[in-house]
PDB file of C-alpha atoms in Angstrom:
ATOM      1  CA  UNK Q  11       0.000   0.000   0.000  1.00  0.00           C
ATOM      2  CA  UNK Q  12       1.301   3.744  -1.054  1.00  0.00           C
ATOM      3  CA  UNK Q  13       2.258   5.658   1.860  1.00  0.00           C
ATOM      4  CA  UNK Q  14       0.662   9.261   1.649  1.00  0.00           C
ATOM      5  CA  UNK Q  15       3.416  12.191   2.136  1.00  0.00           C
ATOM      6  CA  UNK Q  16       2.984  14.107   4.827  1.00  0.00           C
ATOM      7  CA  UNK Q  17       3.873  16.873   2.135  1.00  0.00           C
ATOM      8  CA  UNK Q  18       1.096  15.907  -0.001  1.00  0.00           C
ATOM      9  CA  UNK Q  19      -1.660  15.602   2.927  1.00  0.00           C
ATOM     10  CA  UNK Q  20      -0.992  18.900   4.236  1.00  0.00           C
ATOM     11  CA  UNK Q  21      -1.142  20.568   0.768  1.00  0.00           C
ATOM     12  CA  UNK Q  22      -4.968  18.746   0.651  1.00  0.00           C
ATOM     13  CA  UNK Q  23      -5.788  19.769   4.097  1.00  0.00           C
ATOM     14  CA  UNK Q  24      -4.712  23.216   3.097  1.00  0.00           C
ATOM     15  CA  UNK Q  25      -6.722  23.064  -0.024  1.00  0.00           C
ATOM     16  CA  UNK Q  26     -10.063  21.704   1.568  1.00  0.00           C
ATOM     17  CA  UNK Q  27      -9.373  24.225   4.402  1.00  0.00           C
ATOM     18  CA  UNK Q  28      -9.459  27.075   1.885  1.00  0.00           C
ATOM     19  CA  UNK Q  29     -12.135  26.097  -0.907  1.00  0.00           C
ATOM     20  CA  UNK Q  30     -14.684  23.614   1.068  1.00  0.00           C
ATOM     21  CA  UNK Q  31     -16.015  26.925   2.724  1.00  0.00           C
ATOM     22  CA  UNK Q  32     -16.629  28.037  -0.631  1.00  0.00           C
ATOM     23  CA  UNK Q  33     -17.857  25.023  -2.374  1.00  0.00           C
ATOM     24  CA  UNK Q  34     -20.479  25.351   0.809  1.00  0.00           C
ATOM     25  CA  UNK Q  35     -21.510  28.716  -0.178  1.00  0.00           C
ATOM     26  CA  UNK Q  36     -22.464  27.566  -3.705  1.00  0.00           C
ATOM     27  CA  UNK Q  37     -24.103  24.241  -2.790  1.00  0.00           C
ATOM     28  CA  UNK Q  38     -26.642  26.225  -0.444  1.00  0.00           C
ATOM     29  CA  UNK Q  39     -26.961  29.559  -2.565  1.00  0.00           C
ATOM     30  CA  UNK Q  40     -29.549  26.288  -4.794  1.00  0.00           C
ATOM     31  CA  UNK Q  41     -30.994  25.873  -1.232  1.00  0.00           C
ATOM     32  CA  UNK Q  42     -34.675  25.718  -1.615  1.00  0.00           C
ATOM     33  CA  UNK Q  43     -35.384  26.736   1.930  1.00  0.00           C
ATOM     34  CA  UNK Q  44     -35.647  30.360   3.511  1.00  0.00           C
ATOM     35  CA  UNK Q  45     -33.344  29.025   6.191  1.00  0.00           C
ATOM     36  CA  UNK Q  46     -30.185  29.742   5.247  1.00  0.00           C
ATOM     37  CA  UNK Q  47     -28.362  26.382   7.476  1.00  0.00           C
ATOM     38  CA  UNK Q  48     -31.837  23.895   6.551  1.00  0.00           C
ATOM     39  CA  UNK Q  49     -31.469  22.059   3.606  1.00  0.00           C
ATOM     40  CA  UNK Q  50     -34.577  21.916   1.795  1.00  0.00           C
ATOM     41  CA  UNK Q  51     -34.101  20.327  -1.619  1.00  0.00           C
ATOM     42  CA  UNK Q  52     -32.593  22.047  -4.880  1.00  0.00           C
ATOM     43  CA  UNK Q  53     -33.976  25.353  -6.395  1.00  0.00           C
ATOM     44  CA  UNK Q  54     -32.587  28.782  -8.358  1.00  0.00           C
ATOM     45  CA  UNK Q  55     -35.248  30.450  -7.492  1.00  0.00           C
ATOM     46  CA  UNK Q  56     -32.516  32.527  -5.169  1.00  0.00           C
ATOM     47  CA  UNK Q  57     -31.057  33.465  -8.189  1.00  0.00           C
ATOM     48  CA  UNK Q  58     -34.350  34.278 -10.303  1.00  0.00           C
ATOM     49  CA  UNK Q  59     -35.183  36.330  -7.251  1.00  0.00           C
ATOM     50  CA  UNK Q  60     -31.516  38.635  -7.211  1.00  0.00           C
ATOM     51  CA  UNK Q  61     -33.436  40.517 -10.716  1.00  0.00           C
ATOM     52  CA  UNK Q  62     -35.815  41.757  -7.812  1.00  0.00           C
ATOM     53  CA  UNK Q  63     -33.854  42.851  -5.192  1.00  0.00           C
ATOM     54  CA  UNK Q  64     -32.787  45.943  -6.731  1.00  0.00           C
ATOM     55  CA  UNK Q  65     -31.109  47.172  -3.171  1.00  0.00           C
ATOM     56  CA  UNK Q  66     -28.750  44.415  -3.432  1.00  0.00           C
ATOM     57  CA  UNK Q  67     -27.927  44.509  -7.025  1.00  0.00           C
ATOM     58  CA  UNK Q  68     -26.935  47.853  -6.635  1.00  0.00           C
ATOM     59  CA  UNK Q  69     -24.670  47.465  -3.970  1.00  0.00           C
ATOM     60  CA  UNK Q  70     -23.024  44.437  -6.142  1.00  0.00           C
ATOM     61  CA  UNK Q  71     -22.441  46.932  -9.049  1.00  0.00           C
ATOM     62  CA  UNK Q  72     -21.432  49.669  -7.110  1.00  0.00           C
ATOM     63  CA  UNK Q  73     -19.014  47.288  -5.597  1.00  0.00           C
ATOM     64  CA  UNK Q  74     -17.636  45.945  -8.780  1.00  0.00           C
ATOM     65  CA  UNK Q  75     -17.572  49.336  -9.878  1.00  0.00           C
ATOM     66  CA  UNK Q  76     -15.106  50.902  -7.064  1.00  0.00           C
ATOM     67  CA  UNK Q  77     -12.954  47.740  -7.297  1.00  0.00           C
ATOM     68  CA  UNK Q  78     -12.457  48.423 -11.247  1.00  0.00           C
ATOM     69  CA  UNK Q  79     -11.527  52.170 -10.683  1.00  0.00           C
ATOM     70  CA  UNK Q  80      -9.437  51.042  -7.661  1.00  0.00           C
ATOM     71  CA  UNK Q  81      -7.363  48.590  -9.765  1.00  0.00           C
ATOM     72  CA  UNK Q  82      -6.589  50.772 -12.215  1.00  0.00           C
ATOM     73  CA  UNK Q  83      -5.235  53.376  -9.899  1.00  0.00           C
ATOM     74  CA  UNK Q  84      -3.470  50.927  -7.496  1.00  0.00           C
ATOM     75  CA  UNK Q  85      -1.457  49.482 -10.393  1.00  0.00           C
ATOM     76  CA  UNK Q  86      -0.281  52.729 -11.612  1.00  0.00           C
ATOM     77  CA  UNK Q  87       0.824  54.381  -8.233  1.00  0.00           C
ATOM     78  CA  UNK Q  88       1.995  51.368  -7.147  1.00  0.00           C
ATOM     79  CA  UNK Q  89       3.929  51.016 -10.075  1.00  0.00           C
ATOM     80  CA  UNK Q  90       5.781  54.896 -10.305  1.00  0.00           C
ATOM     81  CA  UNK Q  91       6.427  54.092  -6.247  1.00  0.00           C
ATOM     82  CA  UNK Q  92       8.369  50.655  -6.672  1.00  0.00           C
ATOM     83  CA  UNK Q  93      10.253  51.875 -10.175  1.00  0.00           C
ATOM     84  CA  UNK Q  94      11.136  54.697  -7.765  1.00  0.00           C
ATOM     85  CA  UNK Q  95      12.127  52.548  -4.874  1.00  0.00           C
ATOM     86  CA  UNK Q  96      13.798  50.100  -6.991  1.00  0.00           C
ATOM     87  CA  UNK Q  97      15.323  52.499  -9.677  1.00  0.00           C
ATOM     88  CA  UNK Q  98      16.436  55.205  -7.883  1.00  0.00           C
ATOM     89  CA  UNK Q  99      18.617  54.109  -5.420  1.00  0.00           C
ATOM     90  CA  UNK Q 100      19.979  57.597  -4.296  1.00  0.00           C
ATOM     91  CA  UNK Q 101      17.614  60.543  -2.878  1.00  0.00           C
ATOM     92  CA  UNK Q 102      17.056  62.134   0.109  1.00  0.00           C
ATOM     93  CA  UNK Q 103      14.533  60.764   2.181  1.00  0.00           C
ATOM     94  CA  UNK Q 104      14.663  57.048   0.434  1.00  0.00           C
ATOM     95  CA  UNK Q 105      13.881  55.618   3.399  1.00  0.00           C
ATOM     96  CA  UNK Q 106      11.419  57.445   4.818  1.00  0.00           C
ATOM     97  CA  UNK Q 107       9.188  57.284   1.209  1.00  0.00           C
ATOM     98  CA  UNK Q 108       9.745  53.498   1.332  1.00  0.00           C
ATOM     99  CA  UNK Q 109       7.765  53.442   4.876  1.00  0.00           C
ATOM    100  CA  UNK Q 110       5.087  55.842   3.610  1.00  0.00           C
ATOM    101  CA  UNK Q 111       4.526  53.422   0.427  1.00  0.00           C
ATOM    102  CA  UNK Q 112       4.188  50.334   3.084  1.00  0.00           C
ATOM    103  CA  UNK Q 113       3.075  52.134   5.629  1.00  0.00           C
ATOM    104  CA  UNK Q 114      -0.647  51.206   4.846  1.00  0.00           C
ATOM    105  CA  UNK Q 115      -0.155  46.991   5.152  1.00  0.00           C
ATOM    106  CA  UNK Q 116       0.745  47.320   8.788  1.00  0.00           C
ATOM    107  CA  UNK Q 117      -1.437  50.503   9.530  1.00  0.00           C
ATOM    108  CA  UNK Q 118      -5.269  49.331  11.292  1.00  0.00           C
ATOM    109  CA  UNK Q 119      -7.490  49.776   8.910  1.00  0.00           C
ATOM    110  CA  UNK Q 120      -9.354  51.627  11.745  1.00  0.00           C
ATOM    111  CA  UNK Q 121      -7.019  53.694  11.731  1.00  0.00           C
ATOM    112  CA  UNK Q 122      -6.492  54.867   8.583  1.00  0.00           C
ATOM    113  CA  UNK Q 123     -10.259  55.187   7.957  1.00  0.00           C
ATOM    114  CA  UNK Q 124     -10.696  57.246  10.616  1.00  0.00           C
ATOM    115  CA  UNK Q 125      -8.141  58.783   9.179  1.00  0.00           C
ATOM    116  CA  UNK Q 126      -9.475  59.571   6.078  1.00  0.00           C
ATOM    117  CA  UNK Q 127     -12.767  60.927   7.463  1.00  0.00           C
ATOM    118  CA  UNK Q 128     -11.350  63.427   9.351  1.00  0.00           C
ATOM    119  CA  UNK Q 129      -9.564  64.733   6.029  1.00  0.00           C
ATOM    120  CA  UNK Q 130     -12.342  64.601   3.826  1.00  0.00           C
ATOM    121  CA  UNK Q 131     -14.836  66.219   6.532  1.00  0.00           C
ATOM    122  CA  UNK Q 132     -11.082  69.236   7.039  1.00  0.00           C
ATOM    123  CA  UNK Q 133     -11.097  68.811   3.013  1.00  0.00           C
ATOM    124  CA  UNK Q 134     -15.089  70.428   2.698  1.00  0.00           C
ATOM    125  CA  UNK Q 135     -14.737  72.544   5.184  1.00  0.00           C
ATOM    126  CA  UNK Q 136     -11.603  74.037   3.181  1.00  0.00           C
ATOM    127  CA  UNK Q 137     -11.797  74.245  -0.372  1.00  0.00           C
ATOM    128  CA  UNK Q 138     -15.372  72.652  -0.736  1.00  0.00           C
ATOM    129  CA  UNK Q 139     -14.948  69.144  -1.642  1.00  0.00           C
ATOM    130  CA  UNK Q 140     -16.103  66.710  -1.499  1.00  0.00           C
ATOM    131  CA  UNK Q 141     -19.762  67.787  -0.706  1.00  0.00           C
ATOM    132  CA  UNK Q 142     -20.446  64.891  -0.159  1.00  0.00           C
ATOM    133  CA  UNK Q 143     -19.101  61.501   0.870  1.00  0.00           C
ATOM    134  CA  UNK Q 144     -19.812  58.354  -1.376  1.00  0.00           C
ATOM    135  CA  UNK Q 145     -18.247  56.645  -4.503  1.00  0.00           C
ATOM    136  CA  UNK Q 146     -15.201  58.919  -5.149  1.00  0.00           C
ATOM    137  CA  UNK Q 147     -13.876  58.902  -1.500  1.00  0.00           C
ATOM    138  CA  UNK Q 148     -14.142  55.026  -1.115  1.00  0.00           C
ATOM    139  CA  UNK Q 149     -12.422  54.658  -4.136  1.00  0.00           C
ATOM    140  CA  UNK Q 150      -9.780  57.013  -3.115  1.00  0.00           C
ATOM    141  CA  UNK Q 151      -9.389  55.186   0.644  1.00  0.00           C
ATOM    142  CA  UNK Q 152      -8.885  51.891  -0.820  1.00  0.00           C
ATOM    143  CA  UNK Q 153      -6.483  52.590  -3.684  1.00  0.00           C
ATOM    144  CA  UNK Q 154      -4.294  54.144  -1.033  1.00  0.00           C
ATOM    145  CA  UNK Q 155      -3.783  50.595   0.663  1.00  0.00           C
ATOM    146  CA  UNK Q 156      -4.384  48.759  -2.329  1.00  0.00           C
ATOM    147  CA  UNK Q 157      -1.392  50.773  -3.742  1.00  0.00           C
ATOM    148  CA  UNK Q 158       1.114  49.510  -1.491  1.00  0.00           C
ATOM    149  CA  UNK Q 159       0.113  45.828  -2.154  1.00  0.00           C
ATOM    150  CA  UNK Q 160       0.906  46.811  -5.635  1.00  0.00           C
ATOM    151  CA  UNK Q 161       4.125  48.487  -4.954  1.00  0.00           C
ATOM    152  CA  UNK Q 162       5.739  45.198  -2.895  1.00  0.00           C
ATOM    153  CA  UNK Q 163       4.793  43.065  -5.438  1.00  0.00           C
ATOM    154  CA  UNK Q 164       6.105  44.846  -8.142  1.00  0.00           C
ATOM    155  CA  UNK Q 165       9.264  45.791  -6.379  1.00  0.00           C
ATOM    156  CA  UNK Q 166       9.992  42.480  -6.260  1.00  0.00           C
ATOM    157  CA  UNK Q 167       9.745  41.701  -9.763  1.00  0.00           C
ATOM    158  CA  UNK Q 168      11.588  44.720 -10.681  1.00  0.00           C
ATOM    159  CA  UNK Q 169      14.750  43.726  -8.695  1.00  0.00           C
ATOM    160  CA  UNK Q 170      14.974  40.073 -10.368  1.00  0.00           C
ATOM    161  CA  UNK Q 171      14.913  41.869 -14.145  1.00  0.00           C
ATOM    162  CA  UNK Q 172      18.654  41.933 -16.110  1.00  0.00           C
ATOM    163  CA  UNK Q 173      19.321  45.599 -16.241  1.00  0.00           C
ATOM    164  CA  UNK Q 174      21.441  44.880 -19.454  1.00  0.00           C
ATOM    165  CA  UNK Q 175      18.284  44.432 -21.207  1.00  0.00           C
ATOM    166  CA  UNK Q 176      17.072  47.814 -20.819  1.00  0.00           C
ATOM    167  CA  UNK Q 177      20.668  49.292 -20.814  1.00  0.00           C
ATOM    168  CA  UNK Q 178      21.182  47.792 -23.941  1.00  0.00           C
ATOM    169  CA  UNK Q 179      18.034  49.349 -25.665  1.00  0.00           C
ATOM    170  CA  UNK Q 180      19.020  52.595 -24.478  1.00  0.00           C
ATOM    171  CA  UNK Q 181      22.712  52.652 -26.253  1.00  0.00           C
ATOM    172  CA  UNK Q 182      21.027  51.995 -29.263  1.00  0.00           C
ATOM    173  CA  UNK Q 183      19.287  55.149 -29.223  1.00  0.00           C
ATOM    174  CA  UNK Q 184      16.294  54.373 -27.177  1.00  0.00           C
ATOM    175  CA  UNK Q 185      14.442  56.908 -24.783  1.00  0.00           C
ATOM    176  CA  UNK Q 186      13.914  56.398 -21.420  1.00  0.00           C
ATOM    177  CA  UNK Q 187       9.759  56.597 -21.655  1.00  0.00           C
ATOM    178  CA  UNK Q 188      10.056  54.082 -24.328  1.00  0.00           C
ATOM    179  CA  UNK Q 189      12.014  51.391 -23.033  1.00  0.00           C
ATOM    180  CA  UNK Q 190       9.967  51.112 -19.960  1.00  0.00           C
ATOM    181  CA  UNK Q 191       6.489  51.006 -22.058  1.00  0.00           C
ATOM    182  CA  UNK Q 192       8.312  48.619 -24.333  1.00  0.00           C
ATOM    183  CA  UNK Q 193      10.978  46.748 -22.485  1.00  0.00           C
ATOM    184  CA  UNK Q 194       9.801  46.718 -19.015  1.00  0.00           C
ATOM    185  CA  UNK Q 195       6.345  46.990 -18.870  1.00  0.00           C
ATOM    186  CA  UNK Q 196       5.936  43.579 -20.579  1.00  0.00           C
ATOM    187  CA  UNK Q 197       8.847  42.256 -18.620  1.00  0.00           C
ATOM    188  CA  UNK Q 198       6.911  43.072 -15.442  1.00  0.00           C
ATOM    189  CA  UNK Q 199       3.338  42.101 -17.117  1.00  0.00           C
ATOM    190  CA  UNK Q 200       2.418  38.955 -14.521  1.00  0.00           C
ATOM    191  CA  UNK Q 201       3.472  41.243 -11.261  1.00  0.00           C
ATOM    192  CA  UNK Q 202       1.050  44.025 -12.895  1.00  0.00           C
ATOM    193  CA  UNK Q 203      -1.740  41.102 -13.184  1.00  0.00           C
ATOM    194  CA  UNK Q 204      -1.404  40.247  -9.723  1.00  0.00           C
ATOM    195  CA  UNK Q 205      -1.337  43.105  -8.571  1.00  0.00           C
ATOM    196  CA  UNK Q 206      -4.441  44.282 -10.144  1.00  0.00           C
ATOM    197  CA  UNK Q 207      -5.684  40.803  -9.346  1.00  0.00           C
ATOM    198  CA  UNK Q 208      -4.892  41.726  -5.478  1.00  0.00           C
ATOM    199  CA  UNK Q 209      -6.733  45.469  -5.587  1.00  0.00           C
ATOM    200  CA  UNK Q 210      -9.756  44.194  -7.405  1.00  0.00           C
ATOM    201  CA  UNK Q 211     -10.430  41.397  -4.523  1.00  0.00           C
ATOM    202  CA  UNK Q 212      -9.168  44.163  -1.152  1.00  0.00           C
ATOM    203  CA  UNK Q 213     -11.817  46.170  -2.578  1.00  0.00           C
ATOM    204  CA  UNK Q 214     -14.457  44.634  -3.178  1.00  0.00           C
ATOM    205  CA  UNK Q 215     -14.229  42.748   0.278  1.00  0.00           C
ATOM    206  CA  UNK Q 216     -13.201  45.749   2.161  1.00  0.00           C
ATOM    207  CA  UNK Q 217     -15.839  47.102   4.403  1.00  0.00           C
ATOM    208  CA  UNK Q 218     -14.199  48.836   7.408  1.00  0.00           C
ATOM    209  CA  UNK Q 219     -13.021  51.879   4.986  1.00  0.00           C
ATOM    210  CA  UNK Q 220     -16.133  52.065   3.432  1.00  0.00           C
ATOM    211  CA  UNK Q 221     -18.065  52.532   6.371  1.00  0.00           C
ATOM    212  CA  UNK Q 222     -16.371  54.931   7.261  1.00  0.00           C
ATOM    213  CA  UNK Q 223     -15.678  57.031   4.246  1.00  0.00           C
ATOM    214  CA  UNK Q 224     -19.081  56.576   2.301  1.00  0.00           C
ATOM    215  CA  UNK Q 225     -22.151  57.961   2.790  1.00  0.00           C
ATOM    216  CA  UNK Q 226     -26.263  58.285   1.558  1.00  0.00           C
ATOM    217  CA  UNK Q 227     -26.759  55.587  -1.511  1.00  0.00           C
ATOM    218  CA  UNK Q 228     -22.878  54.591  -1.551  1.00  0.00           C
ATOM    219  CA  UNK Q 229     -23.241  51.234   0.360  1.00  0.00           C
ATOM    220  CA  UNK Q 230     -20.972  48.379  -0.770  1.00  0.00           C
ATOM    221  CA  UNK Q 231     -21.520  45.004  -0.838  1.00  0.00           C
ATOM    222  CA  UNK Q 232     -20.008  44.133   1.944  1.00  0.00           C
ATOM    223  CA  UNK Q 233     -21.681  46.734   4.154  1.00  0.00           C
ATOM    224  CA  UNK Q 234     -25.147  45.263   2.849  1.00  0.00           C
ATOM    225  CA  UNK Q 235     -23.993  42.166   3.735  1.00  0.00           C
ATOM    226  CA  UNK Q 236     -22.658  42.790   7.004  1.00  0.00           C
ATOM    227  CA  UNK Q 237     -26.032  44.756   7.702  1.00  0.00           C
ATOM    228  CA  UNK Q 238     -28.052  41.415   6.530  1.00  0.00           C
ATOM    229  CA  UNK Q 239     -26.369  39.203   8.956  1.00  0.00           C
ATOM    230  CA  UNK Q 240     -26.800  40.876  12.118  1.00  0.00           C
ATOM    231  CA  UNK Q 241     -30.709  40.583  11.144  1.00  0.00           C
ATOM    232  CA  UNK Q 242     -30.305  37.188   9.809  1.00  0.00           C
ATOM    233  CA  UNK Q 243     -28.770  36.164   6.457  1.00  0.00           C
ATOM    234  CA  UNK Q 244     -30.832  36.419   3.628  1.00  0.00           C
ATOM    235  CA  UNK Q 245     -30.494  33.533   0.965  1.00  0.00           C
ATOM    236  CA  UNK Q 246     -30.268  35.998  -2.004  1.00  0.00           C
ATOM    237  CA  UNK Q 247     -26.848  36.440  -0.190  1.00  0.00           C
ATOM    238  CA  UNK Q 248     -25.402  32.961  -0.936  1.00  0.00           C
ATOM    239  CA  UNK Q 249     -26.744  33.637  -4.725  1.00  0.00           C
ATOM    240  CA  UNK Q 250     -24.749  37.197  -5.123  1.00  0.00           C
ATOM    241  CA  UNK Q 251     -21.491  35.795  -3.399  1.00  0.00           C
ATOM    242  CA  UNK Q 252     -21.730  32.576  -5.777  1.00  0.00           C
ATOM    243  CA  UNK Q 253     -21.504  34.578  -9.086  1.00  0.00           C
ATOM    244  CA  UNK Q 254     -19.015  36.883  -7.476  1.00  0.00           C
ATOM    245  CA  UNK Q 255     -17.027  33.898  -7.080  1.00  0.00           C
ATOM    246  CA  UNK Q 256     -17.715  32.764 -10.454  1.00  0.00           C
ATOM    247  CA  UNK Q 257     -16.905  35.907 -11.944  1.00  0.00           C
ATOM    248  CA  UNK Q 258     -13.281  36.496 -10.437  1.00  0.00           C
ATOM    249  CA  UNK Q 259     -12.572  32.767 -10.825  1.00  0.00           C
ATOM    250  CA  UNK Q 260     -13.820  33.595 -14.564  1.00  0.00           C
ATOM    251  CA  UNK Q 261     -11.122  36.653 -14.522  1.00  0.00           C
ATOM    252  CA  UNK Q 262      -8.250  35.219 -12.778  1.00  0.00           C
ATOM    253  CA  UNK Q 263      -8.490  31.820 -15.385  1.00  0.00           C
ATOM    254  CA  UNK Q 264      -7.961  34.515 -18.683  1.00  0.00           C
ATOM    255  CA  UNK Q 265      -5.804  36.559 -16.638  1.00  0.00           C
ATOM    256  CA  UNK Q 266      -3.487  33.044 -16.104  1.00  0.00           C
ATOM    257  CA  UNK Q 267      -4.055  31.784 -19.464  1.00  0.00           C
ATOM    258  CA  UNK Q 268      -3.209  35.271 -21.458  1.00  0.00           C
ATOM    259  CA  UNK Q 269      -0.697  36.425 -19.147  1.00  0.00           C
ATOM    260  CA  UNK Q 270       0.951  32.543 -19.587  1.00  0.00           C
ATOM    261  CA  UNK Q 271       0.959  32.843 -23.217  1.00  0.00           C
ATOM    262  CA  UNK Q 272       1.977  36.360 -23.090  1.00  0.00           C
ATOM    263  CA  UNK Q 273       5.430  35.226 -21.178  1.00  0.00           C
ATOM    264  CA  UNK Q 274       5.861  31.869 -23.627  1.00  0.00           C
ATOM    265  CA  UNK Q 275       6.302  34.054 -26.554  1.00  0.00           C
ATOM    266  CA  UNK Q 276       8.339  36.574 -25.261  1.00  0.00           C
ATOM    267  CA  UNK Q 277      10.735  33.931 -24.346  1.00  0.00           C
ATOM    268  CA  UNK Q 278      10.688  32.278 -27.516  1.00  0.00           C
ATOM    269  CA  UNK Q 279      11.124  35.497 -28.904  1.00  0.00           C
ATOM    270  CA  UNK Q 280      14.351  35.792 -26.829  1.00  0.00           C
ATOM    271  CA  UNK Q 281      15.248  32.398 -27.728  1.00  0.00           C
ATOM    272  CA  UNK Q 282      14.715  33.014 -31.586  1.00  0.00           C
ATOM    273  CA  UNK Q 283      16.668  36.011 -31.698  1.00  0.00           C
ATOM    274  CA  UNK Q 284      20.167  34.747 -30.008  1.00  0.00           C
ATOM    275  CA  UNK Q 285      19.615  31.683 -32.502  1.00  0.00           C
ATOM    276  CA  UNK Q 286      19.723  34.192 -35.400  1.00  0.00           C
ATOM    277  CA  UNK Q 287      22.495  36.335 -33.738  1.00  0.00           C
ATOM    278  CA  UNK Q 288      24.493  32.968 -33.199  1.00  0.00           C
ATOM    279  CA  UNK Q 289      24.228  32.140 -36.849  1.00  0.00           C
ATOM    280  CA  UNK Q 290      24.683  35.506 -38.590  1.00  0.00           C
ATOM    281  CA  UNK Q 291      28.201  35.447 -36.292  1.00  0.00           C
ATOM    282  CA  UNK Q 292      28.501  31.993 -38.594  1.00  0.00           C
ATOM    283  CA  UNK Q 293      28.150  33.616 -41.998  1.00  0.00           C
ATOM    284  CA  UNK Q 294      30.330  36.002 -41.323  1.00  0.00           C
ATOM    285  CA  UNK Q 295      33.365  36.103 -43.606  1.00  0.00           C
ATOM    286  CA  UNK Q 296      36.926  35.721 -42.569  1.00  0.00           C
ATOM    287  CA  UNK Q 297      38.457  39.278 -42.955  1.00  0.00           C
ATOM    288  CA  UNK Q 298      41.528  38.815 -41.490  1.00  0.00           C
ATOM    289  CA  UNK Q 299      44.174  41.059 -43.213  1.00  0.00           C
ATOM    290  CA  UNK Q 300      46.401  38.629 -45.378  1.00  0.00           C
ATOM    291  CA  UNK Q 301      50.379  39.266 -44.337  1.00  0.00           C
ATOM    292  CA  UNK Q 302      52.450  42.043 -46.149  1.00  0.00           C
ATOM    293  CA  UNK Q 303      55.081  39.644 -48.710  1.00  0.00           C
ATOM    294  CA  UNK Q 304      58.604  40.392 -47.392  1.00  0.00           C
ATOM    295  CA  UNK Q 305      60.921  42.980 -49.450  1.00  0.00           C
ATOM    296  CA  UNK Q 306      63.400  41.582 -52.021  1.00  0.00           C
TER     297      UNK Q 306
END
């Protein structure tokens, strides 16, 4: 009889401990039965009822909304802050802009929501905006963790890449702009993926900064959820979070698959140009200068 690894049962433990909870979720989200832990036979009539509930809905696209806008963002301040922490080597105050970028992953999210209410409320009595708390100040309270998720992640790529690369591009005559849009940015494609990956799921399952930074007809999906369960959970709940899993697993599969294909080419790109470099150094004739003939 086959011994089982200890290895290999731990990585199945692991696995069941992370997606069983899920596969749950979507077995009872067909529950037939208003109560949400009694089984009572198999029905969609949760998800027939979700066109309905526009209250819910709405907080599901507002939710997927702010998570788009906060990917975006994330990626690209994340981005300029780890080309600056892992490019520029040299500048006053180095360190202290590398704790500001990771400041947010060990700062309470408490904290920094709190935070970011009192500014906003200082920011309308100033200058006038925002009027009025909702969509716009959410978004901007979670790309300023999600950005420093971004930033570590990228950093990290960014310090494994072969400078020669990009140093060689430049003595041939190219700019600096272009050789990063060119050169880097597809280098550093998969990091940017996960990245965005990252953002898109802190957001949407954030709800501590949201409460506390949105207000009248900005509530997120996780606020109407959290408000659900301390009434009771409503089955239409199981339903929503079963094609928001569907959807990201949906995402992260093309994300995999294009980014996968993206970094198989470029390699046999590489691969196909030092075969044609090594065999135009082949062709090449022997010009060696022939010896002078001797004087009479």
């Amino acid at each position: 009889m086959k011994r089982i690894r200890f290895s290999s049962l731990m990585l199945v433990l692991g696995l069941l401990f992370i997606y069983l909870p899920m596969l749950i979720l979507v077995i009872y989200s067909f529950n037939a039965s208003k109560l949400v832990t009694v089984w009572g036979g198999w029905s969609i009539k949760w998800y027939v009822g979700l066109l309905d509930n526009t209250q819910l809905m709405g907080s599901v696209l507002r939710s997927l909304e702010i998570a788009c806008y906060t990917a975006v963002a994330a990626v690209a301040l994340g981005t300029l802050a780890a080309f600056v922490l892992t490019r520029i080597t040299r500048f006053k105050g180095r360190t202290l802009f590398g704790g500001l970028v990771t400041a947010p992953l060990v700062m309470p999210e408490v904290i920094t929501g709190l935070s970011l209410l009192l500014l906003f409320v200082a920011m309308a009595q100033m200058i006038g905006w925002p009027q009025e708390r909702g969509i716009v100040t959410i978004w901007i309270a979670h790309t300023t963790f999600c950005a420093a998720y971004v930033a570590v992640v990228v950093s990290a790529r960014l310090r494994e890449l072969d400078l020669s690369i990009e140093e060689a591009a430049m003595d041939l005559g190219a700019r600096p702009w272009k050789v990063f849009f060119l050169i880097t940015i597809p280098m550093i494609a998969p990091s940017l993926a996960a990245g965005g990956m990252m953002s898109f799921a802190l957001s949407l399952d954030d709800l501590v900064l949201a409460s506390f930074v949105s207000g009248p007809g900005s509530t997120t999906l996780p606020m109407e959820v959290f408000s659900a369960v301390r009434l009771g959970v409503k089955p239409e709940i199981n339903a929503v979070a079963s094609l928001i899993l569907l959807a990201v697993s949906i995402v992260t599969f093309m994300v995999w698959f294009f980014s996968r294909r993206a970094e198989e080419a470029r390699k046999k790109a590489i691969q196909q140009a030092i075969e044609e470099s090594a065999a135009d150094s082949w062709k090449q004739p022997d010009v060696r200068r022939a010896p002078a003939p001797e004087a009479a």
